[in-house]
mmCIF file with all atom_site columns, C-alpha atoms (C1' of nucleotides) in Angstrom:
data_model
loop_
_atom_site.group_PDB
_atom_site.id
_atom_site.type_symbol
_atom_site.label_atom_id
_atom_site.label_alt_id
_atom_site.label_comp_id
_atom_site.label_asym_id
_atom_site.label_entity_id
_atom_site.label_seq_id
_atom_site.pdbx_PDB_ins_code
_atom_site.Cartn_x
_atom_site.Cartn_y
_atom_site.Cartn_z
_atom_site.occupancy
_atom_site.B_iso_or_equiv
_atom_site.pdbx_formal_charge
_atom_site.auth_seq_id
_atom_site.auth_comp_id
_atom_site.auth_asym_id
_atom_site.auth_atom_id
_atom_site.pdbx_PDB_model_num
ATOM 1   C CA    . MET A 1 1   ? -20.106 -23.627 15.509  1.00 60.00 ? 127 MET A CA    1
ATOM 2   C CA    . GLU A 1 2   ? -17.049 -25.737 15.194  1.00 54.00 ? 128 GLU A CA    1
ATOM 3   C CA    . LYS A 1 3   ? -16.526 -25.577 11.497  1.00 60.00 ? 129 LYS A CA    1
ATOM 4   C CA    . GLU A 1 4   ? -15.643 -22.169 10.844  1.00 76.00 ? 130 GLU A CA    1
ATOM 5   C CA    . GLY A 1 5   ? -14.598 -20.932 7.302   1.00 87.00 ? 131 GLY A CA    1
ATOM 6   C CA    . PHE A 1 6   ? -12.994 -17.877 6.221   1.00 92.00 ? 132 PHE A CA    1
ATOM 7   C CA    . PHE A 1 7   ? -16.333 -15.975 6.595   1.00 93.00 ? 133 PHE A CA    1
ATOM 8   C CA    . ALA A 1 8   ? -16.842 -16.631 10.272  1.00 92.00 ? 134 ALA A CA    1
ATOM 9   C CA    . ARG A 1 9   ? -13.110 -15.778 10.883  1.00 93.00 ? 135 ARG A CA    1
ATOM 10  C CA    . THR A 1 10  ? -13.850 -12.476 9.120   1.00 94.00 ? 136 THR A CA    1
ATOM 11  C CA    . TYR A 1 11  ? -16.826 -11.948 11.190  1.00 93.00 ? 137 TYR A CA    1
ATOM 12  C CA    . GLU A 1 12  ? -14.975 -12.294 14.415  1.00 93.00 ? 138 GLU A CA    1
ATOM 13  C CA    . LEU A 1 13  ? -12.223 -9.855  13.296  1.00 94.00 ? 139 LEU A CA    1
ATOM 14  C CA    . VAL A 1 14  ? -14.747 -7.371  12.054  1.00 95.00 ? 140 VAL A CA    1
ATOM 15  C CA    . ARG A 1 15  ? -16.711 -7.716  15.334  1.00 94.00 ? 141 ARG A CA    1
ATOM 16  C CA    . GLN A 1 16  ? -13.390 -6.420  17.128  1.00 95.00 ? 142 GLN A CA    1
ATOM 17  C CA    . ILE A 1 17  ? -13.499 -3.209  15.285  1.00 96.00 ? 143 ILE A CA    1
ATOM 18  C CA    . PRO A 1 18  ? -13.872 -0.631  18.040  1.00 96.00 ? 144 PRO A CA    1
ATOM 19  C CA    . GLU A 1 19  ? -16.384 2.273   17.776  1.00 95.00 ? 145 GLU A CA    1
ATOM 20  C CA    . GLY A 1 20  ? -14.983 5.229   15.756  1.00 95.00 ? 146 GLY A CA    1
ATOM 21  C CA    . ARG A 1 21  ? -12.716 3.205   13.738  1.00 96.00 ? 147 ARG A CA    1
ATOM 22  C CA    . VAL A 1 22  ? -12.847 1.821   10.372  1.00 96.00 ? 148 VAL A CA    1
ATOM 23  C CA    . ALA A 1 23  ? -11.048 -0.968  8.311   1.00 96.00 ? 149 ALA A CA    1
ATOM 24  C CA    . SER A 1 24  ? -10.298 -1.657  4.718   1.00 96.00 ? 150 SER A CA    1
ATOM 25  C CA    . TYR A 1 25  ? -11.163 -5.039  3.381   1.00 96.00 ? 151 TYR A CA    1
ATOM 26  C CA    . GLY A 1 26  ? -7.686  -5.528  2.495   1.00 95.00 ? 152 GLY A CA    1
ATOM 27  C CA    . GLN A 1 27  ? -6.651  -4.427  5.978   1.00 95.00 ? 153 GLN A CA    1
ATOM 28  C CA    . ILE A 1 28  ? -8.997  -7.201  7.560   1.00 96.00 ? 154 ILE A CA    1
ATOM 29  C CA    . ALA A 1 29  ? -7.721  -9.741  5.044   1.00 95.00 ? 155 ALA A CA    1
ATOM 30  C CA    . ARG A 1 30  ? -4.065  -8.913  6.096   1.00 94.00 ? 156 ARG A CA    1
ATOM 31  C CA    . MET A 1 31  ? -5.049  -9.379  9.725   1.00 95.00 ? 157 MET A CA    1
ATOM 32  C CA    . LEU A 1 32  ? -6.449  -12.712 8.958   1.00 93.00 ? 158 LEU A CA    1
ATOM 33  C CA    . GLY A 1 33  ? -2.967  -13.778 7.333   1.00 93.00 ? 159 GLY A CA    1
ATOM 34  C CA    . GLU A 1 34  ? -4.347  -13.644 3.744   1.00 93.00 ? 160 GLU A CA    1
ATOM 35  C CA    . PRO A 1 35  ? -4.236  -10.290 2.191   1.00 93.00 ? 161 PRO A CA    1
ATOM 36  C CA    . ARG A 1 36  ? -5.445  -11.729 -1.212  1.00 94.00 ? 162 ARG A CA    1
ATOM 37  C CA    . LYS A 1 37  ? -8.841  -12.486 0.233   1.00 95.00 ? 163 LYS A CA    1
ATOM 38  C CA    . ALA A 1 38  ? -9.951  -9.051  0.345   1.00 95.00 ? 164 ALA A CA    1
ATOM 39  C CA    . ARG A 1 39  ? -12.909 -9.764  -1.936  1.00 95.00 ? 165 ARG A CA    1
ATOM 40  C CA    . PHE A 1 40  ? -14.161 -12.613 0.424   1.00 95.00 ? 166 PHE A CA    1
ATOM 41  C CA    . VAL A 1 41  ? -14.148 -10.162 3.257   1.00 95.00 ? 167 VAL A CA    1
ATOM 42  C CA    . GLY A 1 42  ? -16.575 -8.162  1.372   1.00 94.00 ? 168 GLY A CA    1
ATOM 43  C CA    . PHE A 1 43  ? -18.458 -11.220 0.349   1.00 93.00 ? 169 PHE A CA    1
ATOM 44  C CA    . ALA A 1 44  ? -18.514 -12.304 3.911   1.00 93.00 ? 170 ALA A CA    1
ATOM 45  C CA    . MET A 1 45  ? -20.074 -8.797  4.916   1.00 93.00 ? 171 MET A CA    1
ATOM 46  C CA    . HIS A 1 46  ? -22.755 -9.292  2.331   1.00 91.00 ? 172 HIS A CA    1
ATOM 47  C CA    . ASP A 1 47  ? -23.466 -12.649 3.923   1.00 88.00 ? 173 ASP A CA    1
ATOM 48  C CA    . SER A 1 48  ? -22.932 -11.125 7.429   1.00 89.00 ? 174 SER A CA    1
ATOM 49  C CA    . PRO A 1 49  ? -25.603 -11.729 10.145  1.00 88.00 ? 175 PRO A CA    1
ATOM 50  C CA    . GLY A 1 50  ? -25.733 -7.940  10.837  1.00 88.00 ? 176 GLY A CA    1
ATOM 51  C CA    . MET A 1 51  ? -24.550 -5.528  13.174  1.00 90.00 ? 177 MET A CA    1
ATOM 52  C CA    . ALA A 1 52  ? -26.840 -6.912  15.673  1.00 89.00 ? 178 ALA A CA    1
ATOM 53  C CA    . ALA A 1 53  ? -24.836 -10.106 15.738  1.00 90.00 ? 179 ALA A CA    1
ATOM 54  C CA    . GLY A 1 54  ? -21.614 -8.019  16.358  1.00 92.00 ? 180 GLY A CA    1
ATOM 55  C CA    . VAL A 1 55  ? -20.642 -7.480  12.672  1.00 94.00 ? 181 VAL A CA    1
ATOM 56  C CA    . PRO A 1 56  ? -20.423 -3.776  12.120  1.00 95.00 ? 182 PRO A CA    1
ATOM 57  C CA    . CYS A 1 57  ? -19.985 -4.180  8.366   1.00 94.00 ? 183 CYS A CA    1
ATOM 58  C CA    . HIS A 1 58  ? -20.826 -0.411  8.124   1.00 94.00 ? 184 HIS A CA    1
ATOM 59  C CA    . ARG A 1 59  ? -17.290 0.178   9.496   1.00 95.00 ? 185 ARG A CA    1
ATOM 60  C CA    . VAL A 1 60  ? -15.596 -1.858  6.695   1.00 95.00 ? 186 VAL A CA    1
ATOM 61  C CA    . VAL A 1 61  ? -14.714 0.377   3.731   1.00 95.00 ? 187 VAL A CA    1
ATOM 62  C CA    . PHE A 1 62  ? -12.487 0.353   0.688   1.00 95.00 ? 188 PHE A CA    1
ATOM 63  C CA    . LYS A 1 63  ? -8.730  1.135   0.989   1.00 94.00 ? 189 LYS A CA    1
ATOM 64  C CA    . ASP A 1 64  ? -9.458  4.490   -0.362  1.00 94.00 ? 190 ASP A CA    1
ATOM 65  C CA    . GLY A 1 65  ? -11.995 5.079   2.503   1.00 93.00 ? 191 GLY A CA    1
ATOM 66  C CA    . ARG A 1 66  ? -14.756 4.783   -0.112  1.00 93.00 ? 192 ARG A CA    1
ATOM 67  C CA    . LEU A 1 67  ? -18.043 2.837   0.694   1.00 92.00 ? 193 LEU A CA    1
ATOM 68  C CA    . ALA A 1 68  ? -19.652 -0.072  -1.286  1.00 90.00 ? 194 ALA A CA    1
ATOM 69  C CA    . PRO A 1 69  ? -21.783 1.675   -3.924  1.00 88.00 ? 195 PRO A CA    1
ATOM 70  C CA    . GLY A 1 70  ? -25.058 0.078   -4.227  1.00 84.00 ? 196 GLY A CA    1
ATOM 71  C CA    . PHE A 1 71  ? -24.573 -2.609  -1.621  1.00 88.00 ? 197 PHE A CA    1
ATOM 72  C CA    . ALA A 1 72  ? -24.549 -0.561  1.465   1.00 88.00 ? 198 ALA A CA    1
ATOM 73  C CA    . PHE A 1 73  ? -27.543 -0.536  3.739   1.00 86.00 ? 199 PHE A CA    1
ATOM 74  C CA    . GLY A 1 74  ? -29.577 1.141   1.201   1.00 85.00 ? 200 GLY A CA    1
ATOM 75  C CA    . GLY A 1 75  ? -27.020 3.809   0.013   1.00 86.00 ? 201 GLY A CA    1
ATOM 76  C CA    . PRO A 1 76  ? -23.614 4.926   0.903   1.00 88.00 ? 202 PRO A CA    1
ATOM 77  C CA    . ASP A 1 77  ? -25.370 8.133   2.292   1.00 89.00 ? 203 ASP A CA    1
ATOM 78  C CA    . VAL A 1 78  ? -26.957 5.957   4.989   1.00 91.00 ? 204 VAL A CA    1
ATOM 79  C CA    . GLN A 1 79  ? -23.746 4.146   5.909   1.00 92.00 ? 205 GLN A CA    1
ATOM 80  C CA    . ARG A 1 80  ? -22.178 7.697   6.237   1.00 93.00 ? 206 ARG A CA    1
ATOM 81  C CA    . GLN A 1 81  ? -24.699 8.701   8.768   1.00 94.00 ? 207 GLN A CA    1
ATOM 82  C CA    . MET A 1 82  ? -23.979 5.500   10.635  1.00 94.00 ? 208 MET A CA    1
ATOM 83  C CA    . LEU A 1 83  ? -20.302 5.964   10.550  1.00 94.00 ? 209 LEU A CA    1
ATOM 84  C CA    . GLU A 1 84  ? -20.558 9.809   11.583  1.00 95.00 ? 210 GLU A CA    1
ATOM 85  C CA    . ALA A 1 85  ? -22.789 8.422   14.594  1.00 96.00 ? 211 ALA A CA    1
ATOM 86  C CA    . GLU A 1 86  ? -19.823 6.177   15.621  1.00 95.00 ? 212 GLU A CA    1
ATOM 87  C CA    . GLY A 1 87  ? -17.625 9.318   15.565  1.00 95.00 ? 213 GLY A CA    1
ATOM 88  C CA    . ILE A 1 88  ? -15.846 8.600   12.257  1.00 95.00 ? 214 ILE A CA    1
ATOM 89  C CA    . GLU A 1 89  ? -14.811 11.809  10.614  1.00 94.00 ? 215 GLU A CA    1
ATOM 90  C CA    . PHE A 1 90  ? -15.502 12.103  6.834   1.00 94.00 ? 216 PHE A CA    1
ATOM 91  C CA    . LEU A 1 91  ? -13.472 14.030  4.161   1.00 93.00 ? 217 LEU A CA    1
ATOM 92  C CA    . PRO A 1 92  ? -14.823 16.564  1.748   1.00 91.00 ? 218 PRO A CA    1
ATOM 93  C CA    . ASP A 1 93  ? -14.798 14.076  -0.928  1.00 90.00 ? 219 ASP A CA    1
ATOM 94  C CA    . GLY A 1 94  ? -17.290 12.062  1.030   1.00 90.00 ? 220 GLY A CA    1
ATOM 95  C CA    . ARG A 1 95  ? -14.748 9.342   1.980   1.00 93.00 ? 221 ARG A CA    1
ATOM 96  C CA    . VAL A 1 96  ? -13.891 8.126   5.419   1.00 94.00 ? 222 VAL A CA    1
ATOM 97  C CA    . ASP A 1 97  ? -10.976 9.637   7.086   1.00 94.00 ? 223 ASP A CA    1
ATOM 98  C CA    . MET A 1 98  ? -8.950  6.596   7.130   1.00 93.00 ? 224 MET A CA    1
ATOM 99  C CA    . GLU A 1 99  ? -5.870  8.534   7.929   1.00 91.00 ? 225 GLU A CA    1
ATOM 100 C CA    . ARG A 1 100 ? -7.298  9.327   11.237  1.00 94.00 ? 226 ARG A CA    1
ATOM 101 C CA    . CYS A 1 101 ? -9.831  6.500   12.012  1.00 95.00 ? 227 CYS A CA    1
ATOM 102 C CA    . CYS A 1 102 ? -7.895  3.622   10.410  1.00 95.00 ? 228 CYS A CA    1
ATOM 103 C CA    . TRP A 1 103 ? -8.255  0.760   12.796  1.00 95.00 ? 229 TRP A CA    1
ATOM 104 C CA    . GLU A 1 104 ? -5.015  -0.661  14.530  1.00 91.00 ? 230 GLU A CA    1
ATOM 105 C CA    . ALA A 1 105 ? -5.366  -4.016  16.257  1.00 84.00 ? 231 ALA A CA    1
ATOM 106 C "C1'" . DC  B 2 1   ? -14.862 -32.751 -11.648 1.00 55.83 ? 208 DC  B "C1'" 1
ATOM 107 C "C1'" . DT  B 2 2   ? -15.479 -27.708 -14.100 1.00 55.83 ? 209 DT  B "C1'" 1
ATOM 108 C "C1'" . DT  B 2 3   ? -17.531 -22.943 -14.560 1.00 55.83 ? 210 DT  B "C1'" 1
ATOM 109 C "C1'" . DA  B 2 4   ? -19.188 -18.677 -12.777 1.00 55.83 ? 211 DA  B "C1'" 1
ATOM 110 C "C1'" . DT  B 2 5   ? -19.227 -15.059 -9.771  1.00 55.83 ? 212 DT  B "C1'" 1
ATOM 111 C "C1'" . DG  B 2 6   ? -17.414 -11.356 -6.436  1.00 55.83 ? 213 DG  B "C1'" 1
ATOM 112 C "C1'" . DA  B 2 7   ? -18.988 -5.151  -0.489  1.00 55.83 ? 214 DA  B "C1'" 1
ATOM 113 C "C1'" . DC  B 2 8   ? -11.088 -5.769  -3.639  1.00 55.83 ? 215 DC  B "C1'" 1
ATOM 114 C "C1'" . DT  B 2 9   ? -6.568  -4.119  -5.131  1.00 55.83 ? 216 DT  B "C1'" 1
ATOM 115 C "C1'" . DA  B 2 10  ? -2.932  -2.678  -8.166  1.00 55.83 ? 217 DA  B "C1'" 1
ATOM 116 C "C1'" . DT  B 2 11  ? -1.615  -1.068  -12.240 1.00 55.83 ? 218 DT  B "C1'" 1
ATOM 117 C "C1'" . DG  B 2 12  ? -1.823  1.275   -16.922 1.00 55.83 ? 219 DG  B "C1'" 1
ATOM 118 C "C1'" . DA  B 2 13  ? -3.852  4.502   -20.235 1.00 55.83 ? 220 DA  B "C1'" 1
ATOM 119 C "C1'" . DT  C 3 1   ? -7.787  13.313  -12.388 1.00 55.83 ? 37  DT  C "C1'" 1
ATOM 120 C "C1'" . DT  C 3 2   ? -11.047 9.132   -13.968 1.00 55.83 ? 38  DT  C "C1'" 1
ATOM 121 C "C1'" . DC  C 3 3   ? -11.821 4.794   -16.333 1.00 55.83 ? 39  DC  C "C1'" 1
ATOM 122 C "C1'" . DA  C 3 4   ? -10.768 0.013   -17.865 1.00 55.83 ? 40  DA  C "C1'" 1
ATOM 123 C "C1'" . DT  C 3 5   ? -8.564  -4.307  -17.057 1.00 55.83 ? 41  DT  C "C1'" 1
ATOM 124 C "C1'" . DA  C 3 6   ? -5.974  -8.252  -14.593 1.00 55.83 ? 42  DA  C "C1'" 1
ATOM 125 C "C1'" . DG  C 3 7   ? -4.950  -11.083 -10.738 1.00 55.83 ? 43  DG  C "C1'" 1
ATOM 126 C "C1'" . DC  C 3 8   ? -6.480  -12.815 -6.615  1.00 55.83 ? 44  DC  C "C1'" 1
ATOM 127 C "C1'" . DC  C 3 9   ? -9.103  -17.273 -4.507  1.00 55.83 ? 45  DC  C "C1'" 1
ATOM 128 C "C1'" . DA  C 3 10  ? -13.045 -19.216 -1.711  1.00 55.83 ? 46  DA  C "C1'" 1
ATOM 129 C "C1'" . DT  C 3 11  ? -17.959 -20.485 -2.244  1.00 55.83 ? 47  DT  C "C1'" 1
ATOM 130 C "C1'" . DA  C 3 12  ? -21.914 -22.010 -5.101  1.00 55.83 ? 48  DA  C "C1'" 1
ATOM 131 C "C1'" . DA  C 3 13  ? -24.215 -24.588 -8.704  1.00 55.83 ? 49  DA  C "C1'" 1
#
DNA sequence: CTTATGACTATGA
DNA sequence: TTCATAGCCATAA
């Protein structure tokens, strides 16, 4: 575990997301100091070891508060239930209420 | 070495 | 408002 790439770095940051909070890919990438790698953050999530390893990828959403269509745990609906269980509030549009739940380091 | 791909974001029509 | 395109750059083959 010495050689850590961008992925491992992303996992560590995502793993620091508290319960009831969400963060956008660009937001995470920005915290890493490289706001242009927003895509790789999502890539890292796809390759993520899972929330059991401390990577709550379900708390990572689009900047608009939208979920990843087709690549979530089986459907955005499932992810929505997980987020609701965490205490995240949703908007009538079916988007996460980032205005309230946006993660702040 | 080059090419292809992608859980993003911003911009324009 | 939604839809399409461009730019971004690490990782894999």
